[in-house]
Coordinates of C-alpha atoms and ligand atoms in Angstrom, one line a residue:
M1 CA 76.0 -1.2 5.0
R2 CA 75.1 -0.2 8.5
L3 CA 72.1 -1.6 10.4
I4 CA 70.4 0.4 13.2
I5 CA 67.9 -1.4 15.3
R6 CA 65.3 0.5 17.3
E7 CA 62.6 -0.8 19.6
D8 CA 59.6 0.1 17.5
A9 CA 58.5 1.8 14.3
D10 CA 58.2 5.3 15.9
T11 CA 61.7 5.3 17.3
A12 CA 63.1 4.0 14.1
A13 CA 61.4 6.8 12.2
E14 CA 62.6 9.3 14.8
Y15 CA 66.2 8.2 14.3
I16 CA 65.9 8.7 10.5
A17 CA 64.2 12.1 10.9
E18 CA 67.0 13.3 13.1
Y19 CA 69.6 11.9 10.7
I20 CA 68.1 13.8 7.8
I21 CA 67.8 17.0 9.8
E22 CA 71.5 16.7 10.8
R23 CA 72.5 16.0 7.2
I24 CA 70.6 19.0 5.8
N25 CA 71.7 21.4 8.5
T26 CA 75.3 20.3 8.3
F27 CA 75.2 20.8 4.5
A28 CA 73.8 24.3 5.0
P29 CA 72.1 24.4 1.6
T30 CA 71.8 27.7 -0.4
T31 CA 70.0 28.6 -3.7
E32 CA 73.3 28.0 -5.5
R33 CA 74.1 24.9 -3.6
P34 CA 70.9 23.1 -2.8
F35 CA 70.6 19.8 -0.9
I36 CA 69.1 17.0 -3.2
L37 CA 66.9 14.6 -1.3
G38 CA 65.3 11.4 -2.7
L39 CA 62.0 10.5 -1.1
P40 CA 59.7 7.5 -0.8
T41 CA 56.0 6.8 -0.2
G42 CA 54.4 3.9 1.6
S43 CA 53.2 3.7 5.2
S44 CA 56.7 3.3 6.8
P45 CA 58.0 6.8 6.0
V46 CA 54.8 8.5 7.4
P47 CA 56.2 8.9 10.9
I48 CA 59.4 10.2 9.5
Y49 CA 57.5 12.9 7.6
R50 CA 55.5 13.7 10.7
S51 CA 58.8 14.2 12.7
L52 CA 60.2 16.4 9.9
V53 CA 57.1 18.6 9.9
T54 CA 57.3 19.0 13.7
A55 CA 61.0 19.8 13.4
Y56 CA 60.2 22.4 10.7
Q57 CA 57.5 23.9 13.0
M58 CA 60.0 24.2 15.8
G59 CA 62.4 26.0 13.5
R60 CA 64.9 23.1 13.5
I61 CA 65.0 22.6 9.8
S62 CA 64.1 24.4 6.6
F63 CA 63.4 23.0 3.2
R64 CA 63.8 26.3 1.4
H65 CA 67.0 25.1 -0.4
V66 CA 66.1 21.4 -0.6
I67 CA 65.2 19.9 -4.0
T68 CA 63.3 16.6 -3.8
F69 CA 63.0 13.7 -6.2
N70 CA 60.4 11.1 -5.4
M71 CA 61.1 7.4 -6.1
D72 CA 58.0 6.4 -8.0
E73 CA 54.5 7.1 -9.1
Y74 CA 51.6 4.9 -10.3
V75 CA 50.8 5.0 -14.0
G76 CA 47.3 6.2 -15.0
L77 CA 46.1 7.4 -11.6
P78 CA 45.0 11.0 -11.8
R79 CA 47.5 13.3 -10.0
D80 CA 44.8 14.4 -7.5
H81 CA 43.6 10.9 -6.8
P82 CA 43.8 10.3 -3.0
E83 CA 46.3 7.4 -3.5
S84 CA 48.6 9.0 -6.0
Y85 CA 52.1 9.6 -4.7
Y86 CA 51.7 13.2 -5.7
T87 CA 48.8 13.5 -3.2
F88 CA 50.6 11.4 -0.6
M89 CA 53.7 13.6 -0.6
H90 CA 51.7 16.8 -0.4
T91 CA 49.5 15.5 2.4
N92 CA 52.2 14.1 4.5
L93 CA 55.1 16.6 3.9
F94 CA 55.1 19.2 1.2
N95 CA 51.9 21.1 2.3
H96 CA 53.4 21.6 5.8
V97 CA 56.9 22.8 5.2
D98 CA 58.6 25.7 3.4
I99 CA 59.7 23.8 0.3
D100 CA 59.4 25.7 -3.0
P101 CA 56.9 23.9 -5.3
D102 CA 59.4 24.3 -8.1
N103 CA 61.8 22.2 -6.2
I104 CA 59.5 19.2 -6.0
N105 CA 60.0 16.5 -8.5
I106 CA 57.6 13.6 -8.9
L107 CA 57.3 11.4 -11.9
N108 CA 54.2 12.0 -14.0
G109 CA 52.4 8.7 -14.4
N110 CA 50.1 10.4 -16.9
A111 CA 52.8 11.8 -19.2
P112 CA 52.0 11.4 -22.9
D113 CA 55.3 9.7 -23.4
L114 CA 56.3 7.7 -20.3
Q115 CA 59.7 6.7 -21.6
E116 CA 60.5 10.4 -22.3
E117 CA 59.3 11.3 -18.8
C118 CA 61.7 8.8 -17.3
T119 CA 64.6 9.9 -19.5
M120 CA 64.0 13.5 -18.5
Y121 CA 63.8 12.6 -14.8
E122 CA 67.2 11.0 -14.9
A123 CA 68.6 13.9 -16.8
K124 CA 67.3 16.4 -14.2
I125 CA 68.8 14.4 -11.4
Q126 CA 72.1 14.5 -13.3
K127 CA 71.7 18.2 -13.9
Y128 CA 71.8 18.8 -10.1
G129 CA 74.9 16.7 -9.8
G130 CA 73.1 13.6 -8.3
I131 CA 71.2 12.9 -5.1
H132 CA 72.8 13.6 -1.7
L133 CA 70.6 11.3 0.3
F134 CA 68.0 8.9 -1.0
L135 CA 65.5 7.8 1.6
G136 CA 63.7 4.6 0.8
G137 CA 61.3 2.0 2.0
V138 CA 61.2 -1.7 1.1
G139 CA 58.5 -4.0 -0.1
S140 CA 57.9 -7.3 1.6
D141 CA 59.6 -9.1 -1.3
G142 CA 62.7 -6.9 -0.9
H143 CA 62.0 -4.4 -3.6
I144 CA 63.4 -0.9 -3.4
A145 CA 61.3 1.8 -5.0
F146 CA 59.3 -0.3 -7.5
N147 CA 62.3 -2.4 -8.6
E148 CA 60.5 -5.6 -8.3
P149 CA 62.2 -9.0 -8.0
G150 CA 64.1 -9.7 -11.2
S151 CA 64.8 -6.0 -11.9
S152 CA 68.1 -5.3 -13.4
L153 CA 70.6 -4.1 -10.8
S154 CA 71.9 -1.6 -13.4
S155 CA 68.4 -0.2 -14.1
R156 CA 67.5 3.5 -14.5
T157 CA 64.2 5.3 -14.3
R158 CA 61.6 3.4 -16.3
L159 CA 58.2 1.9 -16.6
K160 CA 57.6 -1.3 -14.5
S161 CA 54.8 -3.7 -14.0
L162 CA 54.1 -4.3 -10.4
A163 CA 54.5 -7.7 -8.9
Y164 CA 51.4 -9.5 -7.6
E165 CA 52.8 -9.4 -4.0
T166 CA 53.2 -5.6 -4.3
M167 CA 49.7 -5.1 -5.6
L168 CA 48.3 -7.3 -2.9
A169 CA 50.2 -5.3 -0.2
N170 CA 49.0 -2.0 -1.7
A171 CA 45.4 -3.1 -2.1
R172 CA 44.9 -1.9 1.5
F173 CA 45.1 1.7 0.2
F174 CA 42.4 0.9 -2.4
N175 CA 39.7 -0.4 -0.1
G176 CA 41.2 -3.9 -0.3
D177 CA 40.2 -4.1 -4.0
M178 CA 43.0 -5.5 -6.1
G179 CA 41.1 -4.5 -9.2
L180 CA 41.7 -0.8 -8.3
V181 CA 45.4 -1.1 -7.7
P182 CA 47.3 0.3 -10.7
R183 CA 49.3 -2.5 -12.5
M184 CA 52.2 -0.2 -13.6
A185 CA 54.4 2.5 -12.2
L186 CA 57.2 4.7 -13.1
T187 CA 60.2 4.2 -10.8
V188 CA 63.8 5.2 -10.4
G189 CA 66.1 2.3 -11.1
V190 CA 68.4 0.4 -8.8
Q191 CA 71.3 2.2 -10.3
T192 CA 69.6 5.6 -9.9
I193 CA 69.5 4.8 -6.2
M194 CA 73.0 3.4 -6.1
N195 CA 74.3 6.7 -7.6
A196 CA 73.1 8.6 -4.6
K197 CA 75.9 9.7 -2.3
E198 CA 74.1 8.1 0.6
V199 CA 71.1 5.8 0.9
V200 CA 68.9 5.4 4.0
I201 CA 66.2 2.8 4.3
I202 CA 63.3 2.4 6.7
A203 CA 61.9 -1.1 7.3
T204 CA 59.5 -1.8 10.1
G205 CA 57.2 -4.7 11.0
A206 CA 57.4 -8.4 10.8
S207 CA 56.3 -8.4 7.1
K208 CA 59.7 -6.9 6.2
A209 CA 61.7 -9.5 8.2
L210 CA 62.4 -11.9 5.3
A211 CA 63.4 -9.0 3.0
I212 CA 65.8 -7.7 5.6
Q213 CA 67.3 -11.1 6.2
S214 CA 67.8 -11.6 2.5
A215 CA 69.3 -8.1 1.9
I216 CA 71.7 -8.3 4.9
E217 CA 72.6 -11.9 5.2
G218 CA 72.1 -13.1 1.7
G219 CA 74.2 -12.3 -1.4
V220 CA 73.6 -9.4 -3.8
N221 CA 70.6 -10.7 -5.8
H222 CA 68.1 -9.2 -8.3
M223 CA 65.3 -11.1 -6.6
C224 CA 65.8 -8.9 -3.6
T225 CA 66.8 -5.5 -5.0
L226 CA 67.4 -4.0 -1.6
S227 CA 70.5 -6.3 -1.4
C228 CA 72.2 -4.0 -4.0
L229 CA 73.0 -1.8 -1.0
Q230 CA 75.8 -4.2 0.0
L231 CA 77.7 -2.6 -2.9
H232 CA 77.0 1.0 -1.8
P233 CA 79.8 2.8 0.0
C234 CA 77.4 4.6 2.3
S235 CA 74.1 2.9 3.1
L236 CA 72.1 2.7 6.3
V237 CA 69.2 0.5 7.1
V238 CA 67.0 1.4 10.1
V239 CA 64.6 -1.3 11.4
D240 CA 62.5 -2.0 14.4
Q241 CA 62.8 -5.2 16.4
D242 CA 60.0 -6.9 14.4
A243 CA 61.9 -6.5 11.2
T244 CA 64.9 -8.3 12.7
M245 CA 63.0 -11.5 13.4
E246 CA 64.6 -13.5 10.6
L247 CA 68.2 -12.3 11.3
K248 CA 70.7 -14.5 13.1
V249 CA 71.3 -13.5 16.7
K250 CA 74.9 -13.1 15.8
T251 CA 74.0 -10.6 13.0
V252 CA 71.9 -8.5 15.4
A253 CA 74.7 -8.6 18.0
Y254 CA 77.3 -7.5 15.5
F255 CA 75.3 -4.5 14.3
R256 CA 74.4 -3.5 17.9
G257 CA 78.1 -3.7 18.8
V258 CA 78.9 -1.5 15.8
E259 CA 76.5 1.1 17.0
R260 CA 77.8 1.0 20.6
T261 CA 81.3 1.5 19.3
I262 CA 80.3 4.5 17.3
Q263 CA 78.5 6.0 20.2
K264 CA 81.5 5.5 22.5
S265 CA 83.8 7.0 19.9
A266 CA 81.5 10.0 19.6
K267 CA 81.8 10.5 23.3
T268 CA 85.6 10.4 23.4
R269 CA 85.8 12.3 20.1
R270 CA 89.3 11.9 18.8
P271 CA 89.9 14.0 15.6
L272 CA 88.0 12.7 12.6
V273 CA 89.9 11.1 9.8
Q274 CA 88.8 11.3 6.2
T275 CA 88.3 8.1 4.3
N276 CA 87.3 8.3 0.6
G277 CA 85.6 11.6 1.2
I278 CA 83.6 10.1 4.0
H279 CA 83.9 11.3 7.6
A280 CA 85.2 8.4 9.7
E281 CA 85.2 8.1 13.4
P282 CA 88.3 7.2 15.4
V283 CA 88.7 3.5 16.2
E284 CA 88.0 2.4 19.8
A285 CA 88.5 -1.1 21.1
E286 CA 85.1 -2.5 22.1
T287 CA 85.0 -3.3 25.8
D288 CA 81.3 -3.9 25.7
E289 CA 78.8 -2.9 28.3
L290 CA 75.9 -5.1 27.4
S291 CA 72.5 -4.5 28.8
P292 CA 71.1 -7.6 30.3
D293 CA 68.1 -7.6 28.0
S294 CA 70.1 -7.2 24.9
M295 CA 70.2 -10.2 22.6
S296 CA 73.9 -9.7 22.3
S297 CA 74.4 -10.3 26.0
R298 CA 74.5 -13.9 25.2
I299 CA 77.4 -13.5 22.9
Q300 CA 81.1 -12.8 23.7
I301 CA 82.3 -9.9 21.8
P302 CA 86.2 -9.8 21.6
Q303 CA 88.0 -7.1 23.5
S304 CA 89.0 -5.6 20.2
F305 CA 87.6 -6.5 16.8
P306 CA 88.1 -5.2 13.3
V307 CA 86.2 -2.0 13.1
R308 CA 87.2 -0.9 9.6
S309 CA 83.7 -0.3 8.4
A310 CA 82.2 0.0 11.9
T311 CA 83.8 3.3 12.5
I312 CA 82.5 5.3 9.6
S313 CA 79.9 7.7 11.0
Y314 CA 78.5 8.6 7.5
G315 CA 77.1 5.2 6.9
S316 CA 79.7 2.5 6.2
T317 CA 80.8 0.0 3.6
Ligands
F6P401 O1 56.1 1.2 3.9 P1 55.1 0.3 3.2 O2 53.7 0.7 3.2 O3 55.3 -1.1 3.5 O4 55.5 0.4 1.7 C1 56.8 0.3 1.2 C2 56.7 0.3 -0.3 O5 56.3 1.6 -0.8 C3 57.1 2.0 -1.8 O6 57.9 3.0 -1.3 C4 56.3 2.4 -2.9 O7 57.0 3.3 -3.6 C5 58.0 0.8 -2.1 O8 59.3 1.2 -2.3 C6 57.8 -0.1 -1.0 O9 57.4 -1.2 -1.5

């Protein structure tokens, strides 16, 4: 897992938007070979979508050959309800870019047979050969998609009851009225996300700090389903400063050091090596140039340190 820390929510979102643009453009999707993108809702991804729309308007990215799969949808909320995830995605992204409506996949929380709906969703993802990049948010309790604490780490798309903490957090979208928040949702499973070739997570604000601490410094645990990414070969978590508040200074210093190493390697650009199908950057000894305001300036980083995972540019172990 790689951790990227940015000053605030906007710069964290900007980092991810550029990352997605780079991935799609490098992939150069076509009708026969589309890029399969997993997408989240929630407030954290909104600035990412804003940046993607701007990039589209500037001609830097096209969604013509991108097929999307959303993470989740409330059960029982009409599709055109202002707070349905169908409405959210169209308002924030789909209505403003050149995506083919046939390429948009969002679970139908009003399907007559919800189990069948979930089974078909999984099958459709499989039909396309899996998801290339799954973008996600995280709940304050560490859930990924709607895989609430206690979810099976081998779960697939299914019906879930929402945790009280999630309903409380989402009440802000329903005039603060808990009674209006749907109690159930359809959601991709932990394993559905784990099967993506790459997973990128946005987590911003102090309310995500405990979840980030648990997912990064704790063990793999079903009470914080985001922690499953420790087992993913190519995952990236992008946070703002506030979301790092519960992390150890040493943890923050380590991940900042990893990023500097990658940036330096990119400048010197020795030929790329291939590791398990993932592009890896050449290894550089870290001779650290710490900015005085950096937390890591208080920590001595060795002249050379093991950079096995630190050097993979396409996420890392
Ligand atoms: O970004 P926010 O508003 O904190 O919401 C994040 C939440 O939204 C969701 O994306 C809902 O699908 C969850 O994965 C996550 O809990």
